[in-house]
PDB file of C-alpha atoms in Angstrom:
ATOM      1  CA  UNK A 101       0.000   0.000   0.000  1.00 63.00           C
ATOM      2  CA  UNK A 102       1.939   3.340  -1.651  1.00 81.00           C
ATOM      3  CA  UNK A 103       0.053   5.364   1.657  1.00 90.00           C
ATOM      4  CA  UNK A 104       1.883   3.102   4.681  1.00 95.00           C
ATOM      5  CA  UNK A 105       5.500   4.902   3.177  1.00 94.00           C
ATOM      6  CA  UNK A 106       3.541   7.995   2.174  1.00 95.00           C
ATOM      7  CA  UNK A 107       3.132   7.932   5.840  1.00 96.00           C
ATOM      8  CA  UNK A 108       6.369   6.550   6.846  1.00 97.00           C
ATOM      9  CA  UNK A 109       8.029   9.680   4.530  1.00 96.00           C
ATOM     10  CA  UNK A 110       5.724  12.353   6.851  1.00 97.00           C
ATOM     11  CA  UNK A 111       7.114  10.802   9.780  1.00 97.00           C
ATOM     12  CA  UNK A 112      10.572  10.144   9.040  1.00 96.00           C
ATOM     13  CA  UNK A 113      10.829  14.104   7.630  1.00 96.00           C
ATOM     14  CA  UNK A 114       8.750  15.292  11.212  1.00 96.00           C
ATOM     15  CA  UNK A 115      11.416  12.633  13.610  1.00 95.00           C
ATOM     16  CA  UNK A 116      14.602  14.115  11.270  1.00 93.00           C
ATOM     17  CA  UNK A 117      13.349  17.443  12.344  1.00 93.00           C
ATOM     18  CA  UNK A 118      13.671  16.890  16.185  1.00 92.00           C
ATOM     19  CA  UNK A 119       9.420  16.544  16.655  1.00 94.00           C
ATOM     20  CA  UNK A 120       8.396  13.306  18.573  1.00 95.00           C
ATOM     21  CA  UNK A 121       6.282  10.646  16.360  1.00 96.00           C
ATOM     22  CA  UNK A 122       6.660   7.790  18.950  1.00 96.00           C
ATOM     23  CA  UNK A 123       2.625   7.646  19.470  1.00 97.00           C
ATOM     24  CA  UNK A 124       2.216   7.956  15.543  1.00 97.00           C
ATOM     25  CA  UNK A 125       4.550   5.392  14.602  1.00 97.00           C
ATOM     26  CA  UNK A 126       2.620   2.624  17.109  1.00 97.00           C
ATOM     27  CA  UNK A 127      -0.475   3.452  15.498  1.00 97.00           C
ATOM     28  CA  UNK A 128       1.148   3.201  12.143  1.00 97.00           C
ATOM     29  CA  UNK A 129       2.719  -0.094  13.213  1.00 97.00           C
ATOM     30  CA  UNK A 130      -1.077  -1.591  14.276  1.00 96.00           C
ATOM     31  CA  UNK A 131      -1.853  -0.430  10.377  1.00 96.00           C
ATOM     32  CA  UNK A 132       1.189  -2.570   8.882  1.00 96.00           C
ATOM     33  CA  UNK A 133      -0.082  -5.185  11.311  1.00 94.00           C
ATOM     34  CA  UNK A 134      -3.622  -5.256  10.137  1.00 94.00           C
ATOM     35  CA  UNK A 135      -2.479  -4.984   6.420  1.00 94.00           C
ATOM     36  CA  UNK A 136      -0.331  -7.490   6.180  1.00 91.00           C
ATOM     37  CA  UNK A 137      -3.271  -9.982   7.086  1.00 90.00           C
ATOM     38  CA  UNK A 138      -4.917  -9.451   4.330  1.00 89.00           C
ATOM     39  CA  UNK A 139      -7.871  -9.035   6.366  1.00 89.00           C
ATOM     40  CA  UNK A 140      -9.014  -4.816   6.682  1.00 90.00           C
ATOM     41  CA  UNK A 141     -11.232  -2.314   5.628  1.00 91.00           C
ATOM     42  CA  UNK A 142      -9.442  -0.286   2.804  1.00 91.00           C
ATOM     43  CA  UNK A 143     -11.153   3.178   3.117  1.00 93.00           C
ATOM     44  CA  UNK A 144     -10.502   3.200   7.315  1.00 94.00           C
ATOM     45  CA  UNK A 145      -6.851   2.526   6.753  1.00 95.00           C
ATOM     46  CA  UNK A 146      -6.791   5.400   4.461  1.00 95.00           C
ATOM     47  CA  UNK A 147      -8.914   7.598   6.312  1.00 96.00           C
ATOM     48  CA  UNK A 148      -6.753   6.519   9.506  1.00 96.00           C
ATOM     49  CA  UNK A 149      -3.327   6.795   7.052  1.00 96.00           C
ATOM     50  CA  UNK A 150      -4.433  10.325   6.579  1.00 96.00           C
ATOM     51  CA  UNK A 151      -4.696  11.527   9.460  1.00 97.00           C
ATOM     52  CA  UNK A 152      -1.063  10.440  10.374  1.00 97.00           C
ATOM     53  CA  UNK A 153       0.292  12.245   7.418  1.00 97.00           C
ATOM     54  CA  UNK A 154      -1.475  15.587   8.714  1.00 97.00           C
ATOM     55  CA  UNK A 155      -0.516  14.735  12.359  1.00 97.00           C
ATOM     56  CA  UNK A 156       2.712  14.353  11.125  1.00 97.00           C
ATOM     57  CA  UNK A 157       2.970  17.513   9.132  1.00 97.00           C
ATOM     58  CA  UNK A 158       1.591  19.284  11.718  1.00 97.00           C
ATOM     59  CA  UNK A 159       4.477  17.922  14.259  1.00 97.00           C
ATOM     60  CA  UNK A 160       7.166  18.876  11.421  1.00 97.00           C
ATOM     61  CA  UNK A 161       5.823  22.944  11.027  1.00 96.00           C
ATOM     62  CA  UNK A 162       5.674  23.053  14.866  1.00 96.00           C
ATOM     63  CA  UNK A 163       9.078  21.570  15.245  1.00 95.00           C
ATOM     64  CA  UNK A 164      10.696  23.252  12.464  1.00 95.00           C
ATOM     65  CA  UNK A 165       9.423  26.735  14.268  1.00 96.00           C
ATOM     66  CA  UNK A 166      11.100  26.182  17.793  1.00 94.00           C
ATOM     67  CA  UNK A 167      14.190  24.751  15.552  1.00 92.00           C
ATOM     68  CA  UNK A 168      14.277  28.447  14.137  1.00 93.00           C
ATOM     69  CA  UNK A 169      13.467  29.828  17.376  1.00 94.00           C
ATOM     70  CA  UNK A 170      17.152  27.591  18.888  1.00 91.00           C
ATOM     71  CA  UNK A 171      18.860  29.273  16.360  1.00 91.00           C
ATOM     72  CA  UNK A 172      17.708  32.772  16.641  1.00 94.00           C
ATOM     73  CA  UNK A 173      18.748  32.225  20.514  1.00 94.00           C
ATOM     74  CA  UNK A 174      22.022  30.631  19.415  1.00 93.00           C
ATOM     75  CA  UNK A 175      22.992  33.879  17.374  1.00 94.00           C
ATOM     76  CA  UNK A 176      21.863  35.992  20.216  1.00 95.00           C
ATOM     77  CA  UNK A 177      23.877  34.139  22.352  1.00 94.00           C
ATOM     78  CA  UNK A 178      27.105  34.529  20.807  1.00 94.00           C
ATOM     79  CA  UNK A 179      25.989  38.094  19.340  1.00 95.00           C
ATOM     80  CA  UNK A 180      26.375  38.670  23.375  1.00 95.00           C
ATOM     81  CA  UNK A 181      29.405  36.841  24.066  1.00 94.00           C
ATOM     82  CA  UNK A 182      31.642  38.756  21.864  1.00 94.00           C
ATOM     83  CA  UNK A 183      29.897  41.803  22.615  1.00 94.00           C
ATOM     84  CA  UNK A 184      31.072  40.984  26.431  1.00 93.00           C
ATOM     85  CA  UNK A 185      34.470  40.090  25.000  1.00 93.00           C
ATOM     86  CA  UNK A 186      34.777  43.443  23.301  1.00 93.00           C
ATOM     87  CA  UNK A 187      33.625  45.049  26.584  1.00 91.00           C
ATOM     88  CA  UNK A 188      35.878  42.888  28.865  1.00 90.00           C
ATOM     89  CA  UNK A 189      38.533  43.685  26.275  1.00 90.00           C
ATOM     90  CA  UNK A 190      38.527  47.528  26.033  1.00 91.00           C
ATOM     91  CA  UNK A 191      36.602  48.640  29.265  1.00 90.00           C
ATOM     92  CA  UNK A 192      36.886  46.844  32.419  1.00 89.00           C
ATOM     93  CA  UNK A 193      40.649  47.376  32.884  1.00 89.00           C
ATOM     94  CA  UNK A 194      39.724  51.263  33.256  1.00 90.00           C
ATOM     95  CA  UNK A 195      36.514  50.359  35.192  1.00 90.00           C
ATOM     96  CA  UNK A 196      38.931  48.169  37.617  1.00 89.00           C
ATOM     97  CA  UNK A 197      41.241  50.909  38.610  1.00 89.00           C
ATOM     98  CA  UNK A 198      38.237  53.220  38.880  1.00 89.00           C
ATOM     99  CA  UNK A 199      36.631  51.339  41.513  1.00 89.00           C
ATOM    100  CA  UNK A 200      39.973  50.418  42.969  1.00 88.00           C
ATOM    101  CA  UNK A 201      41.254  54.291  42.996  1.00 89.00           C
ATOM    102  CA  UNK A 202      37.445  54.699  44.646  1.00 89.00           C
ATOM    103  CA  UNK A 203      37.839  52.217  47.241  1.00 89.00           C
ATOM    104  CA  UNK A 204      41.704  52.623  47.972  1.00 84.00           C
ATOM    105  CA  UNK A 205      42.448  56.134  46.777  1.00 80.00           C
ATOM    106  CA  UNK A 206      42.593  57.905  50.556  1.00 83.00           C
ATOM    107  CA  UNK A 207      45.781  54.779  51.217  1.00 82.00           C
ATOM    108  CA  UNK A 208      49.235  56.259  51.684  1.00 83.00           C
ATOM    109  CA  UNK A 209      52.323  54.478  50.788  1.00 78.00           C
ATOM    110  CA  UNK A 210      54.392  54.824  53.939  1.00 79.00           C
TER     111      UNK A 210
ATOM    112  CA  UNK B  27      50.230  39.716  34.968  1.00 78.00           C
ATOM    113  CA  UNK B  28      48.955  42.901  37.039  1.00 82.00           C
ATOM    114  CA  UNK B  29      45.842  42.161  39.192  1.00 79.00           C
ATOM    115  CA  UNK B  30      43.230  43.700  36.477  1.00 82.00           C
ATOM    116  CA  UNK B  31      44.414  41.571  33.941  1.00 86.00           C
ATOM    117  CA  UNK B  32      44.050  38.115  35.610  1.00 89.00           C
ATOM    118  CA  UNK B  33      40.544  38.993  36.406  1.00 89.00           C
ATOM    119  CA  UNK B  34      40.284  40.390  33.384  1.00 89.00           C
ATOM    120  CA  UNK B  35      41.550  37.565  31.483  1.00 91.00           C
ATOM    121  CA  UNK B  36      39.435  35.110  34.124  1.00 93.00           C
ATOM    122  CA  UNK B  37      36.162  36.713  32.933  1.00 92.00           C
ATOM    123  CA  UNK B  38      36.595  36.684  29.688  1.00 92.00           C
ATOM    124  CA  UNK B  39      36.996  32.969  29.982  1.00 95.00           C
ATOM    125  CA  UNK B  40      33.874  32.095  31.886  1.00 95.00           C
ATOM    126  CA  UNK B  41      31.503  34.200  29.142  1.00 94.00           C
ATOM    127  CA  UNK B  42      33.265  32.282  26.485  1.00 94.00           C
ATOM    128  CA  UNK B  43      33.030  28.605  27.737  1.00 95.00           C
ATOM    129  CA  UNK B  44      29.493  29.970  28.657  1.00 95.00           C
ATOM    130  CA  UNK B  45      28.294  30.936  25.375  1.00 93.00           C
ATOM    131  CA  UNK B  46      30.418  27.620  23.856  1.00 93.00           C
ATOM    132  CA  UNK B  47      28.090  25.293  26.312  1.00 92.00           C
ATOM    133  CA  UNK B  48      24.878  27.170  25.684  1.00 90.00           C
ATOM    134  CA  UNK B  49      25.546  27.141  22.159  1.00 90.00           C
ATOM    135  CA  UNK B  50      27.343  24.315  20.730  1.00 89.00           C
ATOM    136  CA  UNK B  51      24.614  21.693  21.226  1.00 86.00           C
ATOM    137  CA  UNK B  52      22.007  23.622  19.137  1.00 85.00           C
ATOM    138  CA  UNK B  53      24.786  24.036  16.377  1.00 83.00           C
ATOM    139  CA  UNK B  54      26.442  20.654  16.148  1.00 83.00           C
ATOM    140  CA  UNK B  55      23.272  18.807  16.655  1.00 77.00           C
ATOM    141  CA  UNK B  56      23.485  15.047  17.697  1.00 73.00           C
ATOM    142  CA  UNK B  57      26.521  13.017  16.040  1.00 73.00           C
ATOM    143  CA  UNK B  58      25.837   9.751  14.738  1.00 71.00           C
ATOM    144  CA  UNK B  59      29.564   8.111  14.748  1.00 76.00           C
ATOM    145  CA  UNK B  60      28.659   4.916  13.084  1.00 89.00           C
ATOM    146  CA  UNK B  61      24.754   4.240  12.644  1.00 92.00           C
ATOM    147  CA  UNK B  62      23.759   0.581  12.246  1.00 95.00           C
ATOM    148  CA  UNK B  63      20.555  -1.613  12.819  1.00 96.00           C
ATOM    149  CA  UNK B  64      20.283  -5.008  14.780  1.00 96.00           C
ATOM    150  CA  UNK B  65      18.596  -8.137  13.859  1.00 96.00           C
ATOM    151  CA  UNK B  66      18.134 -11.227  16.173  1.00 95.00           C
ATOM    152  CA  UNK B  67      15.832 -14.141  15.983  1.00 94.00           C
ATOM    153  CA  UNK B  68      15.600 -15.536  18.931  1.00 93.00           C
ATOM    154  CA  UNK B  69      14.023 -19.563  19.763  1.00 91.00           C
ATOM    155  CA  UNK B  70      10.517 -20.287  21.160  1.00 90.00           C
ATOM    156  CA  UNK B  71      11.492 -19.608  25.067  1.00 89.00           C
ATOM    157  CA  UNK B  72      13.068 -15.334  23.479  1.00 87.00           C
ATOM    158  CA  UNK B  73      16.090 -17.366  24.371  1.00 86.00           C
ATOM    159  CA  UNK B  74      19.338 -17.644  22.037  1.00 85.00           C
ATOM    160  CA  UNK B  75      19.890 -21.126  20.959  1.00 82.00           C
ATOM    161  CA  UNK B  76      16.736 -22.718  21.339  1.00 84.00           C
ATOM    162  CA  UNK B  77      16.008 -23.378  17.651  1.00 87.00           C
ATOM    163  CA  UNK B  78      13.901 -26.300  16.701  1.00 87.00           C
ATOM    164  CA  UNK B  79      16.087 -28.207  14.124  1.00 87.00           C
ATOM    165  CA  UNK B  80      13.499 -30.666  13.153  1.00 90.00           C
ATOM    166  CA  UNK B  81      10.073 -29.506  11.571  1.00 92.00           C
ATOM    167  CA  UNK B  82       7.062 -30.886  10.019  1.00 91.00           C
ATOM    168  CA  UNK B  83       5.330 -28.877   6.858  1.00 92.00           C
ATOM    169  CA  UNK B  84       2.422 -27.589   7.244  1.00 91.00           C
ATOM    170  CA  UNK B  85       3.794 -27.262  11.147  1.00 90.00           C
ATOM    171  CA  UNK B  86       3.640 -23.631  13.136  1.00 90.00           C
ATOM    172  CA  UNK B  87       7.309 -22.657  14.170  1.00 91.00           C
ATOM    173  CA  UNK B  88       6.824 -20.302  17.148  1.00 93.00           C
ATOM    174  CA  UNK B  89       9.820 -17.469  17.002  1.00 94.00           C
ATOM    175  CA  UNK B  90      10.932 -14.508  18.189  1.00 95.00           C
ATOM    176  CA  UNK B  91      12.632 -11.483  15.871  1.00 96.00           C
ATOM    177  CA  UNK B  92      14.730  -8.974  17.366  1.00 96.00           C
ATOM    178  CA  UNK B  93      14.755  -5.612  15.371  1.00 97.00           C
ATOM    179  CA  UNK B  94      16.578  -2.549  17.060  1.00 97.00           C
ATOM    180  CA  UNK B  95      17.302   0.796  15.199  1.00 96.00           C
ATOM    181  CA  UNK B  96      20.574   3.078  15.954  1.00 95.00           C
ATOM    182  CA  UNK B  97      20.215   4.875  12.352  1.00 94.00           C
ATOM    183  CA  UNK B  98      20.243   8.046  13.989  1.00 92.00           C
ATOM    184  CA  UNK B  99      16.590   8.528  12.065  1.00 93.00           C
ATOM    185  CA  UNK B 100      13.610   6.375  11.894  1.00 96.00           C
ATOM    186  CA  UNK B 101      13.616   3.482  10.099  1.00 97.00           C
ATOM    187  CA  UNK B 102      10.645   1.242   8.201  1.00 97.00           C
ATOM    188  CA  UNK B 103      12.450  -2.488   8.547  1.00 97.00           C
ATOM    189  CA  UNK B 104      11.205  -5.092   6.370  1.00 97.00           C
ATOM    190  CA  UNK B 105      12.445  -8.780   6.963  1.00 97.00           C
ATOM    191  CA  UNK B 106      12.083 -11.543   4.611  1.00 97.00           C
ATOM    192  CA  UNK B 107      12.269 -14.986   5.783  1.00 96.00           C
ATOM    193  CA  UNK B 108      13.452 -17.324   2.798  1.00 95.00           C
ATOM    194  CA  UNK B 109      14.181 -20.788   2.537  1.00 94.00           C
ATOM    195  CA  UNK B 110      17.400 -22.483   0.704  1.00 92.00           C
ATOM    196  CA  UNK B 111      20.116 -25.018   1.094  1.00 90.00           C
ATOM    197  CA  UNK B 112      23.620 -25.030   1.071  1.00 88.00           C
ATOM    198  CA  UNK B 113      23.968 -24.587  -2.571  1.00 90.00           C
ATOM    199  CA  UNK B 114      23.847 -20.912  -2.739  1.00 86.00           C
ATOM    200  CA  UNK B 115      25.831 -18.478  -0.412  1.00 89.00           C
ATOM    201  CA  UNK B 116      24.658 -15.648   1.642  1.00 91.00           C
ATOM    202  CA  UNK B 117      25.972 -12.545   0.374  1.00 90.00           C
ATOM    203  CA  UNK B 118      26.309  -9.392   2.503  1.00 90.00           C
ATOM    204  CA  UNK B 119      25.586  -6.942  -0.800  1.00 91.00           C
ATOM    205  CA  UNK B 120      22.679  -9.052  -2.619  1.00 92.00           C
ATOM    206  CA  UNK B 121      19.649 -10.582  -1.133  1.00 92.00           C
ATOM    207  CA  UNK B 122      19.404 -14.376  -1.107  1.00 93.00           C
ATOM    208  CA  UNK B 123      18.171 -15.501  -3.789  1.00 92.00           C
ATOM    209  CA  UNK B 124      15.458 -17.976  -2.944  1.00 91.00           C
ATOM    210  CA  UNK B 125      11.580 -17.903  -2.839  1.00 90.00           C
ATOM    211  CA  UNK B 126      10.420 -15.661   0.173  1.00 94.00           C
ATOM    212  CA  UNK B 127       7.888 -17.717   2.867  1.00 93.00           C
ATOM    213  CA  UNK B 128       7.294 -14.401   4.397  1.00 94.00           C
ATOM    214  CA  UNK B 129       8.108 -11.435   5.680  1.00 95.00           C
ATOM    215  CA  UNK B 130       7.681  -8.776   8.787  1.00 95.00           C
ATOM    216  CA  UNK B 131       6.907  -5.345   8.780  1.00 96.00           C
ATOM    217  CA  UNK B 132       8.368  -2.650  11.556  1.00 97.00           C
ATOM    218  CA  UNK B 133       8.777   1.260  11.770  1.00 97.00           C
ATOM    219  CA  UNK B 134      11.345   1.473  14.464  1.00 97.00           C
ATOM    220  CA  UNK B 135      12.046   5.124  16.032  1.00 96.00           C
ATOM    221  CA  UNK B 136      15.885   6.134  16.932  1.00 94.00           C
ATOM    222  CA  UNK B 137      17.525   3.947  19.419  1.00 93.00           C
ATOM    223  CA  UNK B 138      14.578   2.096  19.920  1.00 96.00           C
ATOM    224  CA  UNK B 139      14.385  -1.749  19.688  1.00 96.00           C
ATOM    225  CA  UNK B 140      11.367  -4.491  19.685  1.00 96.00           C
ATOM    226  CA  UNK B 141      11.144  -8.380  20.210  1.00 96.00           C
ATOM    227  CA  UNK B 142       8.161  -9.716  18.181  1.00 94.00           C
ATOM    228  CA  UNK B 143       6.624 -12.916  18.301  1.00 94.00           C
ATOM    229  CA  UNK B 144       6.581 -14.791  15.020  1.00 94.00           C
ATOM    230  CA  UNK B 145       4.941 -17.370  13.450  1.00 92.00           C
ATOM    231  CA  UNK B 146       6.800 -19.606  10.537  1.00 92.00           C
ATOM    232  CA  UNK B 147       4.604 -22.565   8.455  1.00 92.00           C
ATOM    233  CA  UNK B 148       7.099 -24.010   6.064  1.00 91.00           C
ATOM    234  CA  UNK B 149       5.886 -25.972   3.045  1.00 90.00           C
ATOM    235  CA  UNK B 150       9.157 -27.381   1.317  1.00 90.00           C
ATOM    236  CA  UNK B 151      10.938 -30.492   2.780  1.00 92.00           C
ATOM    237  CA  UNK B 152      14.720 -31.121   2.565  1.00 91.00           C
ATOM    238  CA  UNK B 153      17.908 -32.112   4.580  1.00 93.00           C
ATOM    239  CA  UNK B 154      19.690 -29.218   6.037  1.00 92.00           C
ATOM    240  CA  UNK B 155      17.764 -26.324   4.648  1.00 94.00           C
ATOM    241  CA  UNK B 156      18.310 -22.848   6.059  1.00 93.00           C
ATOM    242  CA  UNK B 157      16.106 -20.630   6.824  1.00 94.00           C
ATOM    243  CA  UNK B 158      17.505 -16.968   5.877  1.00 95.00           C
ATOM    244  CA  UNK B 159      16.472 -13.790   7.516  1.00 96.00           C
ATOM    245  CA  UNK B 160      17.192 -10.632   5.543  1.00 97.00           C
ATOM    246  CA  UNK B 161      17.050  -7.325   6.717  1.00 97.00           C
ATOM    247  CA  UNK B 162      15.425  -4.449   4.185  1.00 97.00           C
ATOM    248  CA  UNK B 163      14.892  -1.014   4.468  1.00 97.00           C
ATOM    249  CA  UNK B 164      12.427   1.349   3.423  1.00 95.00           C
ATOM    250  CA  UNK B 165      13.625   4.212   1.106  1.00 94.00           C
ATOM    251  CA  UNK B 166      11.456   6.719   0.279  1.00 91.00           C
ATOM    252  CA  UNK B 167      12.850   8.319  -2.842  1.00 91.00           C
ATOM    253  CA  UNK B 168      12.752   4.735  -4.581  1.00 91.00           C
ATOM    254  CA  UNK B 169       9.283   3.462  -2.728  1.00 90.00           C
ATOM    255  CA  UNK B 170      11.183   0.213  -2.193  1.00 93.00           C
ATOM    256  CA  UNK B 171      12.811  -1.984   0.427  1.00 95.00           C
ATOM    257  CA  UNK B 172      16.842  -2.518   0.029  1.00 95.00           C
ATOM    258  CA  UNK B 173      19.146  -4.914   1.181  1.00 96.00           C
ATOM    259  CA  UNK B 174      20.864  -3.768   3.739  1.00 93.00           C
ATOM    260  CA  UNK B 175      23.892  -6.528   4.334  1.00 94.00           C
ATOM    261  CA  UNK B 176      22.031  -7.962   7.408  1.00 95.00           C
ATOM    262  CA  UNK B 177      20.775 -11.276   8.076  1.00 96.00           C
ATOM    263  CA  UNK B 178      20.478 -14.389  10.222  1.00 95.00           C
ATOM    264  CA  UNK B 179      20.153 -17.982   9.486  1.00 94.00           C
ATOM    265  CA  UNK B 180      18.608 -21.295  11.139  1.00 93.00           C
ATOM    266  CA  UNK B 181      19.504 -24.484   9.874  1.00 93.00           C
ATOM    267  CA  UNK B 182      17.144 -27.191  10.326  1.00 92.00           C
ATOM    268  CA  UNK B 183      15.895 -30.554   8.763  1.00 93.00           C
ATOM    269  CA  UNK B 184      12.292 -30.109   7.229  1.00 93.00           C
ATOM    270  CA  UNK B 185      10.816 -33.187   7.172  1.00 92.00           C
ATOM    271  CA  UNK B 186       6.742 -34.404   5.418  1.00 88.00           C
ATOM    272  CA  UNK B 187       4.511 -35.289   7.820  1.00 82.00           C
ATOM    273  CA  UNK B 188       4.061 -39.746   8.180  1.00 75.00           C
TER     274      UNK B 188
END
């Protein structure tokens, strides 16, 4: 039956994404199961086929979102970082002896 | 090193390794080093060994087949169960080529595994006939199961019922 891999292909492009198709792929498993006995109502496998391709499809556009989202933290993240860096770099040596003149400024070297 | 620039140099080490740990796992991803699948058949008891070697056509053979799946992506396992002798050889690259008696269908996610209970009827007698287990997969841009270089063997004596 061409829909079981039609199926298998929403699933296997929804799982390569990250999304979780563990409860999908049992039920497709039960429809293998039933089809390879011979012994099943045609239009209810499809129907039921169906509606793991749209589950599926819906998993992938929900995963592929929040796998945008990681990334759009990820360049924040090190957007950050080497702003820090840059800061660490140029600024806190003058900010150090600052707060060190502020705290220790009234000592005298005897 | 003057005082500023240890601490200095300290900080700017904890905000790297910082941004490296909260980073690097969204970037690399998850490695597979060396994916592979697993196939088993175990005897009636799911133990290792416990083959029947002497069957009756027509007879039920109660077995158990061990799939398990460390692709690194889902995987739609097909395994044929085949009958032949001694004449041909198993080949790691082409499937045996001798009439199928069955086969057995699994979708397997990542790192997951399954024992199934199996049920064999075999219809040909002979004297030291194998019975071949060949591992397929699904692939989707061909719609067709392949080979893929895996398989397992039982030898047994098949006789006609008296």
């Amino acid at each position: 039956m061409d829909k079981i891999g039609e199926a298998y292909t929403a699933l296997e492009r929804a799982s390569d994404n990250g999304g979780d198709v563990t409860a999908l792929v049992s039920i497709l498993n039960d429809i293998i199961k039933e089809v390879n006995t011979g012994v099943y109502d045609e239009s209810l496998v499809e129907s039921q086929l169906d509606e793991i391709i749209s589950e599926a499809n819906r998993i992938n556009d929900t995963q592929l979102v929040s796998n945008r989202n990681e990334y759009i933290y990820a360049g924040v993240t090190i957007l950050a970082v080497i702003i820090v860096e840059v800061f660490l770099w140029r600024i806190f040596p003058r900010i150090y002896w600052e707060q060190w003149l502020r705290i220790r400024g009234d000592w005298i070297a005897e | 090193m003057r005082p500023d620039e240890k601490l200095q140099a300290a900080l700017m080490l904890i905000v790297l390794v910082l941004g490296i740990l909260s980073t690097a796992p969204i970037i690399l991803g998850e490695r597979i080093v060396e994916p592979f699948s697993e196939l088993g058949v175990l005897g009636p008891e799911m133990k290792l060994g416990d083959y029947p070697n002497q069957v009756e056509t027509g007879e039920s053979m109660d077995l158990y087949l061990y799939l398990g799946n460390h692709e690194g992506t889902l995987q739609y396992y097909r395994v044929y169960a085949k009958q032949g002798d001694q004449s041909v050889n198993i080949s790691d690259t082409e499937a045996y080529p001798e009439p199928v008696i069955t086969h057995f269908d699994y979708v397997l996610t990542d790192e997951a595994n399954i024992t199934m209970p199996i049920n064999l009827v075999l219809e040909t007698p002979g004297v030291n006939q194998r019975i071949v287990f060949e591992l397929h997969k699904y692939n989707p841009q061909t719609d067709q199961f392949l080979y893929d270089g895996i398989w397992v063997q039982l030898w047994m004596n098949i006789t006609a019922p008296q």
